[in-house]
Short mmCIF file of C-alpha atoms and ligand atoms in Angstrom, two decimals:
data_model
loop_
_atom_site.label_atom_id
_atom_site.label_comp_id
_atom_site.label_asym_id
_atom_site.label_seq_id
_atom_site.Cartn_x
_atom_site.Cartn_y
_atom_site.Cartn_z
CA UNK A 983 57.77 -164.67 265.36
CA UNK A 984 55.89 -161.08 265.83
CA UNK A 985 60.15 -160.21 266.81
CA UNK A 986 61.99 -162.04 264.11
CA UNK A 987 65.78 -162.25 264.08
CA UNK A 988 66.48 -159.60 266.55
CA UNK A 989 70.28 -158.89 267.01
CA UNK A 990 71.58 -158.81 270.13
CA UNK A 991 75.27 -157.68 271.26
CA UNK A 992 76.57 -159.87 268.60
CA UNK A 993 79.07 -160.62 270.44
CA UNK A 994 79.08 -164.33 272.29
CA UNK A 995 77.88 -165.10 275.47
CA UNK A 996 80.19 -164.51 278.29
CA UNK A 997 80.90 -167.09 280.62
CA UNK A 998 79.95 -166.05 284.74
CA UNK A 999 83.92 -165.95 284.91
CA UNK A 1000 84.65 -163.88 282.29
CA UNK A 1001 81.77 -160.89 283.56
CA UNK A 1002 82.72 -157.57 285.92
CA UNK A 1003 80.41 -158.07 289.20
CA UNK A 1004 77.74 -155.69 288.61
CA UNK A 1005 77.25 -157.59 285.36
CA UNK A 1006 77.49 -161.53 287.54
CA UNK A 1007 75.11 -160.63 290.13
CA UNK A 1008 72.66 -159.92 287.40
CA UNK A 1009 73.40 -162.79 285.20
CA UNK A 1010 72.73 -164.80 288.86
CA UNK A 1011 69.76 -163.29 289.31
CA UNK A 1012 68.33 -164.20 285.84
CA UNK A 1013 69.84 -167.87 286.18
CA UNK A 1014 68.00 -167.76 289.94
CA UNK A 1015 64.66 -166.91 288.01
CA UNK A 1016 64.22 -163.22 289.15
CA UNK A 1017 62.53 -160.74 287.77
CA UNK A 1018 64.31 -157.75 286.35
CA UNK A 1019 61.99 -154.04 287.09
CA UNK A 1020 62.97 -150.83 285.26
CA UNK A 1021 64.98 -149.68 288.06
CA UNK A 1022 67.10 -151.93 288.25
CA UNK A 1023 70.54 -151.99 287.33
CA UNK A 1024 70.92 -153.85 283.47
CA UNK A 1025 73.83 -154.45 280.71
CA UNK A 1026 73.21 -151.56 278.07
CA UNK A 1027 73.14 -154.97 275.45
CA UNK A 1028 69.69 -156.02 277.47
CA UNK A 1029 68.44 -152.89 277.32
CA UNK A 1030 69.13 -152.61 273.75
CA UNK A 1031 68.03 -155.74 272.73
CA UNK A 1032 64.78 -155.68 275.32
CA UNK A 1033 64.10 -152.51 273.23
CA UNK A 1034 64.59 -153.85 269.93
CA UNK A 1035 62.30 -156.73 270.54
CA UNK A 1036 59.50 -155.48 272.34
CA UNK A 1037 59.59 -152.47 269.83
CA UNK A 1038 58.87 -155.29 266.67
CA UNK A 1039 56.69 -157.28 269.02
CA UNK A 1040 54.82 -153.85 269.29
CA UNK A 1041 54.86 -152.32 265.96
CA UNK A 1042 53.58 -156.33 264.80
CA UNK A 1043 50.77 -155.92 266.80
CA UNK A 1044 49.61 -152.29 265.29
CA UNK A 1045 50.22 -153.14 261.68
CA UNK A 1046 48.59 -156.83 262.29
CA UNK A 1047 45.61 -154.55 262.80
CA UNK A 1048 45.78 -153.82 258.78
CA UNK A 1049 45.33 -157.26 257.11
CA UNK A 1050 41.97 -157.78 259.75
CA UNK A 1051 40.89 -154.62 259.84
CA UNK A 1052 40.48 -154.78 255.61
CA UNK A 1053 37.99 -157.39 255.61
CA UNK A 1054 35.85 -155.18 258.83
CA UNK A 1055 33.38 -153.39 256.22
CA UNK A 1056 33.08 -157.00 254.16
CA UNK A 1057 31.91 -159.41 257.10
CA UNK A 1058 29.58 -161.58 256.00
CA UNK A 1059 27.37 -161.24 258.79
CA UNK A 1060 26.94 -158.48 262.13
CA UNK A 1061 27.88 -161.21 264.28
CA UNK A 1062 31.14 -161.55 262.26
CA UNK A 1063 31.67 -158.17 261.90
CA UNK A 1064 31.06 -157.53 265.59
CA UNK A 1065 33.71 -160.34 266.59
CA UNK A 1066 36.47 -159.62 264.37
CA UNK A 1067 36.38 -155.86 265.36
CA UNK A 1068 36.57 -156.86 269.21
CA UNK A 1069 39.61 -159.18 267.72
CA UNK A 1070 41.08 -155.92 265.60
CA UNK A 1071 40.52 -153.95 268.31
CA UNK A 1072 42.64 -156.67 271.08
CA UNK A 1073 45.48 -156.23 269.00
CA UNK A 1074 45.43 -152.45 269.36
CA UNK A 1075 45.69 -153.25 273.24
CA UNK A 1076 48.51 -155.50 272.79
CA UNK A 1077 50.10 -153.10 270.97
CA UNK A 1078 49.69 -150.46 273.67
CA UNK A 1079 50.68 -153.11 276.88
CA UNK A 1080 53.67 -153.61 274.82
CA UNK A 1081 54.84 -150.30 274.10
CA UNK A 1082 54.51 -149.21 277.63
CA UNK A 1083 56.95 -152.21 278.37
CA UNK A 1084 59.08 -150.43 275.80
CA UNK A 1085 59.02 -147.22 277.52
CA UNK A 1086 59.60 -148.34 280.97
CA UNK A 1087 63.35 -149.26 279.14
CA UNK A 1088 64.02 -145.15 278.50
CA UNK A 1089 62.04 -144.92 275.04
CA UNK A 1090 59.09 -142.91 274.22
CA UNK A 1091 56.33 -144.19 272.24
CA UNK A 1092 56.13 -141.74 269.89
CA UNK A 1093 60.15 -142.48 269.26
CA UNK A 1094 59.27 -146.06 268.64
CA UNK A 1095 56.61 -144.93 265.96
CA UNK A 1096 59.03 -142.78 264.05
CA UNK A 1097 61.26 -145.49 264.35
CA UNK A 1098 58.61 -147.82 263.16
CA UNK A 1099 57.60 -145.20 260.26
CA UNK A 1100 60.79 -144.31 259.10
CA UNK A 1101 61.97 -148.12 258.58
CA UNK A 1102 64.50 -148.19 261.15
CA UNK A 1103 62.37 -150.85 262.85
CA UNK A 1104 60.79 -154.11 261.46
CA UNK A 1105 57.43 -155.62 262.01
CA UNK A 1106 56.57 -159.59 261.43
CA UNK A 1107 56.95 -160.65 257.83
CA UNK A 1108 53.37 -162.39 258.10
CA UNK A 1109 51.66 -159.36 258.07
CA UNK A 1110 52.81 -158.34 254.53
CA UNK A 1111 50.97 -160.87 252.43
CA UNK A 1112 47.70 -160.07 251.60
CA UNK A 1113 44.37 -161.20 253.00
CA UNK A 1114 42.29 -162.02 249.72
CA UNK A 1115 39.21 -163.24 250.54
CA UNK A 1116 36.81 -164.12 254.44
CA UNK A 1117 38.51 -167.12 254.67
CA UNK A 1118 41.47 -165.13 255.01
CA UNK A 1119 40.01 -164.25 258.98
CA UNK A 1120 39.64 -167.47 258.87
CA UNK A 1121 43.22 -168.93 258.63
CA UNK A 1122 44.69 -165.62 259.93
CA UNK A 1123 43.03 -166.32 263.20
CA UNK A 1124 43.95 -169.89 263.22
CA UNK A 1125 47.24 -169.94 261.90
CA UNK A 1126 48.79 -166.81 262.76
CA UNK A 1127 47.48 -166.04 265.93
CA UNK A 1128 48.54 -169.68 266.51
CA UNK A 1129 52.31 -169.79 265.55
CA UNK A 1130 51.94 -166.37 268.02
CA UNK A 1131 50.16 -167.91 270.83
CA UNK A 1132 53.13 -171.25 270.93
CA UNK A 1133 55.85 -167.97 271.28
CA UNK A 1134 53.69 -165.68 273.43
CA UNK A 1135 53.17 -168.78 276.17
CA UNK A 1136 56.60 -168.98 277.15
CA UNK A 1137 57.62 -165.02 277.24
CA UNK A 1138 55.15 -165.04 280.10
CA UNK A 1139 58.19 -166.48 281.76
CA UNK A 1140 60.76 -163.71 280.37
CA UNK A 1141 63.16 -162.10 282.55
CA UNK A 1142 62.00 -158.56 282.28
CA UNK A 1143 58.73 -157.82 284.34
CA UNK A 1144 56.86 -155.55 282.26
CA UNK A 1145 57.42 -157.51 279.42
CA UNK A 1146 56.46 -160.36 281.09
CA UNK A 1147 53.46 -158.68 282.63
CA UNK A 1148 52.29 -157.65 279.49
CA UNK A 1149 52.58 -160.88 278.07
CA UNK A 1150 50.61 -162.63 280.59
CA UNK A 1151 48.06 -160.26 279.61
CA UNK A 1152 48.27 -160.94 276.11
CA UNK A 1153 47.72 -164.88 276.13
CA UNK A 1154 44.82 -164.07 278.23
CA UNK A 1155 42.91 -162.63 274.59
CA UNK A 1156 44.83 -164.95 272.49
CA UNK A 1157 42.70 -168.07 272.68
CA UNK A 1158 39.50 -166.49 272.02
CA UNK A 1159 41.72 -164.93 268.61
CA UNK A 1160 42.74 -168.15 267.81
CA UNK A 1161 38.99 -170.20 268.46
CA UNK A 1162 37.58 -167.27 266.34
CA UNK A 1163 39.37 -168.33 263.36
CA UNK A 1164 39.10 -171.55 263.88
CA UNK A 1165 35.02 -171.24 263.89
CA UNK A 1166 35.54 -169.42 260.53
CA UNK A 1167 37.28 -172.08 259.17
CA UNK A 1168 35.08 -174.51 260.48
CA UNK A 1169 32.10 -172.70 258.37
CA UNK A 1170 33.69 -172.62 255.06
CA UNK A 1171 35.25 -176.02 255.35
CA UNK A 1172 32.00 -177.29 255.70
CA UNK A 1173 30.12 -174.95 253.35
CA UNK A 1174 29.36 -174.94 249.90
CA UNK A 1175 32.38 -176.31 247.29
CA UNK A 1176 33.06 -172.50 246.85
CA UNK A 1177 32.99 -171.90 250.53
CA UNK A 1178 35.33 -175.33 251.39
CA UNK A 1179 38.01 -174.28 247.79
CA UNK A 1180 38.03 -170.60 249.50
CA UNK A 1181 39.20 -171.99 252.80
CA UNK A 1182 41.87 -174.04 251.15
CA UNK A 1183 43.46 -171.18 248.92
CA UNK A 1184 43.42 -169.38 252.26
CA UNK A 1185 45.19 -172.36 253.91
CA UNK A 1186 47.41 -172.64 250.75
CA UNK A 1187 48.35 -169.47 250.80
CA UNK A 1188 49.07 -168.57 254.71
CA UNK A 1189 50.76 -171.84 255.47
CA UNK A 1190 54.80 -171.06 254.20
CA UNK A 1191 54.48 -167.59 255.82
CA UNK A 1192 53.02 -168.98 258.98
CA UNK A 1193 56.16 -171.43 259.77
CA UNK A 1194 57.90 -168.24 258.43
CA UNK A 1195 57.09 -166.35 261.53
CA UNK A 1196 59.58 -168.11 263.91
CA UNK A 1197 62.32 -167.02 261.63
CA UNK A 1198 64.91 -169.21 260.73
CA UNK A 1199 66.63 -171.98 262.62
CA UNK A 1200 68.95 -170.33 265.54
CA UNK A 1201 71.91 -172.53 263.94
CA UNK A 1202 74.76 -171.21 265.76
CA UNK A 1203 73.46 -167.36 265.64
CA UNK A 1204 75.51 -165.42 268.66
CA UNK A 1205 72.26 -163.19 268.90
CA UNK A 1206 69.65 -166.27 269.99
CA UNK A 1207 72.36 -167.64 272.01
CA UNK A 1208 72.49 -163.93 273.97
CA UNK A 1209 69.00 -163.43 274.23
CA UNK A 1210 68.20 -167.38 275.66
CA UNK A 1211 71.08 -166.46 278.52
CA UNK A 1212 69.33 -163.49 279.18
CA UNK A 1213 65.94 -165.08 279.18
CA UNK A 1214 64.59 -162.87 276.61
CA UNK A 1215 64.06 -166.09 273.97
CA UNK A 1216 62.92 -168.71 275.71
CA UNK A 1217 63.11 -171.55 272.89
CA UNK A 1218 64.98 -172.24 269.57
CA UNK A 1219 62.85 -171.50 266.68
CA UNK A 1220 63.33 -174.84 265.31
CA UNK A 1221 61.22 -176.28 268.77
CA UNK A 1222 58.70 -174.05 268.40
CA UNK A 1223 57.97 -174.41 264.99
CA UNK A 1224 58.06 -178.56 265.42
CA UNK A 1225 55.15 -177.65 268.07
CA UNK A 1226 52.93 -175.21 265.53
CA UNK A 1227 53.00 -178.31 262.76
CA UNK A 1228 52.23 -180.78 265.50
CA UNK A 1229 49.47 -179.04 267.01
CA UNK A 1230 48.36 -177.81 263.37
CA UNK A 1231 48.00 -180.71 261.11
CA UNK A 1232 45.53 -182.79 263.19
CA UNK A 1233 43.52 -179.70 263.26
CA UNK A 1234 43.58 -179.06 259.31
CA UNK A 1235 42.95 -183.03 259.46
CA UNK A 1236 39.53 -182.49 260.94
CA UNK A 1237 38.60 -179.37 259.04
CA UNK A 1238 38.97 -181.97 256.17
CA UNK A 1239 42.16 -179.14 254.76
CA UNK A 1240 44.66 -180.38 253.11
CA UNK A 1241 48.59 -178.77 253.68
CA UNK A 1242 49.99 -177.97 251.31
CA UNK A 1243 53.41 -179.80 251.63
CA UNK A 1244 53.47 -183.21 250.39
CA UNK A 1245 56.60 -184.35 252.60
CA UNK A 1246 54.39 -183.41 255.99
CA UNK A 1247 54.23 -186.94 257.68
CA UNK A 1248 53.87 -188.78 261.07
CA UNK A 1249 57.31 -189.59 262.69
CA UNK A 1250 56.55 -192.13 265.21
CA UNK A 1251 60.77 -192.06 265.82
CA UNK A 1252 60.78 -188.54 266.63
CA UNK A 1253 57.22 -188.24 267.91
CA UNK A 1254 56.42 -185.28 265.42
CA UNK A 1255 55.19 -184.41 261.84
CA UNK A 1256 58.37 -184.20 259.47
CA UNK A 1257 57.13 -181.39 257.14
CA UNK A 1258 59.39 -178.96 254.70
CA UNK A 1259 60.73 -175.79 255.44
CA UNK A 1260 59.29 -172.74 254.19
CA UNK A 1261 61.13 -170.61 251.02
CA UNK A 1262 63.35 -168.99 253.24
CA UNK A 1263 64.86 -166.66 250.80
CA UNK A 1264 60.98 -165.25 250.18
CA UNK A 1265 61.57 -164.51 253.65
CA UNK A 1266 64.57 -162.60 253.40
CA UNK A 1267 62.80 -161.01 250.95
CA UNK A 1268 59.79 -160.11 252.54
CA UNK A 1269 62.20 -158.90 255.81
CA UNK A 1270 64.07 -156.47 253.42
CA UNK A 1271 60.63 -155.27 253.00
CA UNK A 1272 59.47 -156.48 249.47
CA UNK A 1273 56.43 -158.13 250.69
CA UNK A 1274 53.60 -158.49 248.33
CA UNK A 1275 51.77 -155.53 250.93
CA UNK A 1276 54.69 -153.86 252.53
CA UNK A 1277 54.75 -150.76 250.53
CA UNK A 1278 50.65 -150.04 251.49
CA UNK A 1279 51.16 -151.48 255.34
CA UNK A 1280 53.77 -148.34 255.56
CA UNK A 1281 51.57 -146.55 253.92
CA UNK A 1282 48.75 -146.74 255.82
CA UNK A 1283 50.85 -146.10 258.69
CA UNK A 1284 52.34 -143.19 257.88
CA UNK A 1285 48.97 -141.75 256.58
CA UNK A 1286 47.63 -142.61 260.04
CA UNK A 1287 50.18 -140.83 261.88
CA UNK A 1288 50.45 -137.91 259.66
CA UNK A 1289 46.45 -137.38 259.54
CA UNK A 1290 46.11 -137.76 262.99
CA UNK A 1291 48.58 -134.97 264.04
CA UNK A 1292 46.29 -132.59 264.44
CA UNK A 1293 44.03 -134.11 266.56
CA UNK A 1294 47.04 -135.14 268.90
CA UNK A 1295 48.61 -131.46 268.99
CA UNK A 1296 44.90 -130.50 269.48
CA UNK A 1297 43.73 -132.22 272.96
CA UNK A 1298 47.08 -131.80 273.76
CA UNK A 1299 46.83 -127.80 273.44
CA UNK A 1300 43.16 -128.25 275.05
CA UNK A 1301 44.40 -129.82 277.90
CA UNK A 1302 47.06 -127.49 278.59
CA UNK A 1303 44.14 -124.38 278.32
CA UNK A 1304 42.05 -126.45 281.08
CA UNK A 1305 45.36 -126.92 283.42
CA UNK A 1306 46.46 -122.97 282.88
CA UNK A 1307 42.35 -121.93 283.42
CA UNK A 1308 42.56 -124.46 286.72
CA UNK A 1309 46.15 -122.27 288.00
CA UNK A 1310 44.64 -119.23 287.27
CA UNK A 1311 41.37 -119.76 289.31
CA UNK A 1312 43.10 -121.15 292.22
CA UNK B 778 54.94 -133.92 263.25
CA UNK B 779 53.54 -133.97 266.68
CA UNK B 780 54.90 -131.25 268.82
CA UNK B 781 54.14 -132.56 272.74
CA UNK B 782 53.70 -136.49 273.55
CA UNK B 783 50.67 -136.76 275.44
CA UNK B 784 52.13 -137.67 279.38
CA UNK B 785 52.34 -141.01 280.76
CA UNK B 786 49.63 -142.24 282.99
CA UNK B 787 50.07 -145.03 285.71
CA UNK B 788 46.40 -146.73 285.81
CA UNK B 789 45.19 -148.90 288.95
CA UNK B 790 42.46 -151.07 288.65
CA UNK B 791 39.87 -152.62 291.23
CA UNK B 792 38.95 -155.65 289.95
CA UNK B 793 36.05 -156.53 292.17
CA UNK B 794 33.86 -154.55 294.85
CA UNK B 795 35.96 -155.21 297.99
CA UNK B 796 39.11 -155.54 296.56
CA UNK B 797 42.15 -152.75 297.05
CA UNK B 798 43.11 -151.10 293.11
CA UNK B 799 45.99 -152.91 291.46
CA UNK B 800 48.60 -151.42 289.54
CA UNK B 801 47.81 -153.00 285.50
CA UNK B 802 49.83 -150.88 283.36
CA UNK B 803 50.06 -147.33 282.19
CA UNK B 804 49.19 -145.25 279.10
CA UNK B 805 49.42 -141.97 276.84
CA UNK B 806 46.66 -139.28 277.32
CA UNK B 807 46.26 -135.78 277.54
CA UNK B 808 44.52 -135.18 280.54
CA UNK B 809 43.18 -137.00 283.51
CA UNK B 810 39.25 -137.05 281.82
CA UNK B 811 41.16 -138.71 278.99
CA UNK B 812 43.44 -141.25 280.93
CA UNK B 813 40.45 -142.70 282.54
CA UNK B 814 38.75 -143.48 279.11
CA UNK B 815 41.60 -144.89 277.42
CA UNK B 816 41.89 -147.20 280.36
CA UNK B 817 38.68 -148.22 280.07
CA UNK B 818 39.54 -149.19 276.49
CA UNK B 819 42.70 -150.54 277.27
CA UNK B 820 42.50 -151.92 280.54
CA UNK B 821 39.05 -153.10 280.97
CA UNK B 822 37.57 -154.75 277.51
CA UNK B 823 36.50 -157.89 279.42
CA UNK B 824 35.51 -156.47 282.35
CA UNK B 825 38.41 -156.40 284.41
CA UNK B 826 37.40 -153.37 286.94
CA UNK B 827 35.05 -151.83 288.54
CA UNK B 828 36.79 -148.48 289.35
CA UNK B 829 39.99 -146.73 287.39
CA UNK B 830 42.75 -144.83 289.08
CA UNK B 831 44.95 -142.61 286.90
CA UNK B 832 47.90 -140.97 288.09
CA UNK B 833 50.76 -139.19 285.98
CA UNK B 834 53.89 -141.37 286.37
CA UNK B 835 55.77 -137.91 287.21
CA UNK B 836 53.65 -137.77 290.05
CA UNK B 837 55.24 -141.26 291.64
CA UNK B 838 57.41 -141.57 294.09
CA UNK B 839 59.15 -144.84 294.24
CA UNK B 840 61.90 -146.44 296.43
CA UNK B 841 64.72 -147.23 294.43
CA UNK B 842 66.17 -150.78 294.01
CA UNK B 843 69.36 -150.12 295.99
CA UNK B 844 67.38 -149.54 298.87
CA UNK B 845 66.19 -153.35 298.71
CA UNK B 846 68.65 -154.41 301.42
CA UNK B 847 68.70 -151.50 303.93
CA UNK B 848 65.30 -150.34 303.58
CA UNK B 849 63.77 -153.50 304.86
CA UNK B 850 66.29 -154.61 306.99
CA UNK B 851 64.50 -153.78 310.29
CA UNK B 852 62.02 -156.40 309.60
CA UNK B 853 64.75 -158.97 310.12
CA UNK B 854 65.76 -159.13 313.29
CA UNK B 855 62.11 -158.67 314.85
CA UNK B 856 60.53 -162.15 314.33
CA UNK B 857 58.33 -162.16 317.11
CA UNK B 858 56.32 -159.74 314.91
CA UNK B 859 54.99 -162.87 313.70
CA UNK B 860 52.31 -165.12 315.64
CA UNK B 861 54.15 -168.53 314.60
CA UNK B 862 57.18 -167.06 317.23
CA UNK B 863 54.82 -167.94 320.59
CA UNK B 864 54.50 -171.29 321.57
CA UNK B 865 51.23 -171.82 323.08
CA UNK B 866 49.83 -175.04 324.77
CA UNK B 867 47.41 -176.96 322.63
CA UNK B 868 45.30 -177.15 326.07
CA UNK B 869 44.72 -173.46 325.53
CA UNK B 870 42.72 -174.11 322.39
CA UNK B 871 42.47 -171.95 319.46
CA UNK B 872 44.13 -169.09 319.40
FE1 FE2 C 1628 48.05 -159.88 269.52
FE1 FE2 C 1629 48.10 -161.26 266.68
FE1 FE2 C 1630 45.85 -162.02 268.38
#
């Protein structure tokens, strides 16, 4: 997902039984359904993991910005333009809601971004393949904003507060992301035979990395077993990808698309699409950050941060004048 | 290499003429002036508010979770603070 394959303590759940008090009275309250706040007491492993997670969910959000923002200067019409730069410009926001979740945890912002900048933090794999053509806006906003929206839903329900506040917040802009792309796709399925081929590559193209984005299956991984106990992952990736395919192919159905997996069929037995996996060792790949677009999605990060120094150390040093002038004349 | 992060800012909203300002989230700025436009941008795209509150997180003062037990504990024991404690006749009519 926007956090893929987060670790956790890496060490196995503990039973209630087997936890110090401080440590059972807050494993209650999660089982109970509380919320956890800032203040309150937390296992370091929460923290760190909390941190970890909201920090990729974060940094996913900023550089999803890139693959959008490319095609700002190229939409076909002022309309389009004028939508997909509200969109570009929504994601900025989530970034921001998120990274204040972050900080509320005991970590700056500006230590996330170094963090981010310096590699020691990931982003979502889906963001390093290219966007090639319109019809890239087209399935980004359908597809990936989708397979977002089906993990974004439930976090509304995580344990933590902010993070759940923030999320909450999030869906809220989501479905108007997701409708956007959809109308996109909508237009070039039924356009011209360029228009319709365009909308397929895009489709072709975006589909693997798409299921890609809930990471692989949990299997027996100690770290998805942590965070579910902790109510940090709310389902198995496995689930939630079943529910992306089911909600998806009917819709590529009526856009007259085709998927491009020729297993993907009806199940009547198990009430959802069977449908192959995605290359999972591109995946791996693309995490160890070989994607086809990592090296200019760092890049332009770094470039951002870097050129923008000055103007940070700037109002910074301007506001400072204005509060010493404001001392002095009182 | 920035030298200074900007300050945290705690930003309240009022959502609607007649309603009290609501806590929504906080930000980075520089200075107050500053605070109050990023919310806008941040906080208010789809017009969410009609009036912004910034306040520098230093600046809060906030009861700490221990306190959840003792702190309230007064309210307990003093249910007649609530109208539901007095029986009163239905002959009386509303009340
Ligand atoms: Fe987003
Ligand atoms: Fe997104
Ligand atoms: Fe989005």
């Amino acid at each position: 997902m926007y956090a893929q394959m987060v670790k956790s303590t890496g060490q196995g759940v503990k039973s209630l039984d087997e936890m110090d008090p401080q440590e059972r009275a807050f494993q209650e309250r999660i089982n109970a359904g509380d919320k956890i706040e800032p203040k309150d007491w937390m296992p370091a492993g929460y923290r760190k993991t909390l941190i970890r997670q909201i920090g990729q969910h974060a940094h996913s959000e900023i550089v999803g910005q890139l693959p959008e923002g490319n095609w700002i200067t190229r939409a076909p019409t002022l309309e389009r333009k004028a939508i997909l730069l509200a969109k570009v410009q929504d994601e900025a926001g989530h970034g921001l809601y998120l990274y204040c979740a972050a900080e509320t945890l005991g970590v700056t912002r500006d230590e996330l971004t170094e963090m981010l900048l310096d590699g020691r933090m990931k982003y979502s794999s889906i963001f390093n393949y290219p966007t090639l053509t319109w019809a890239d806006m087209g399935a980004v906003g359908w597809l990936v904003d989708g397979a977002a929206i089906m993990n974004q839903v439930p976090l509304q329900r995580t344990s933590y507060g902010p993070y759940a506040r923030a999320m909450v917040r999030i869906c809220k802009e989501e479905s108007f992301h997701q409708r956007q792309g959809f109308d996109i796709m909508m237009k070039m399925a039924n356009g011209t035979t360029a228009q319709k081929r365009m909308a397929q590559d895009a489709l072709n193209r975006f589909w693997g990395p798409s299921l890609m984005m809930f990471g692989p299956s949990d299997g027996d991984s100690v770290h998805s077993a942590q965070s579910m106990a902790w109510k940090i992952k709310m389902n198995g990736n496995d689930e939630l990808r079943q529910l992306f395919v089911d909600q998806t192919a009917p819709q590529a159905e009526y856009l007259g698309l085709t998927i491009p997996d020729e297993t993907l069929n009806w199940n009547d037995e198990k009430g959802g699409y069977d449908f192959a996996q995605p290359d999972w060792d591109e995946f791996f790949d693309v995490l160890k950050g070989n994607g086809p677009e990592a090296a200019n999605r760092m890049e332009a990060r770094n470039k951002a941060w870097d050129d923008g120094a000055w103007v940070r150390d700037g109002m910074m040093a301007h506001a400072d004048k204005k509060r010493a002038a404001k001392l002095a004349a009182e | 290499m920035t030298k200074q992060e900007w300050p945290l800012w705690e930003i309240f909203i009022r959502g609607a003429h007649g309603l009290s300002h609501r806590h929504v989230g906080s930000l980075h700025a520089p200075d107050a002036e500053m605070a109050i436009k990023n919310a806008r941008d941040v906080y208010t795209r789809r017009k969410e508010g009609v009036s912004i509150w910034a306040v520098e997180s230093s600046a809060i003062v906030a009861s700490s979770p221990e306190d959840k037990g003792h702190l309230y504990d007064p309210a307990d024991d003093k249910v007649y603070r609530h109208p539901t404690f007095f029986d009163i006749p239905d002959d009386v009519g509303a009340m």
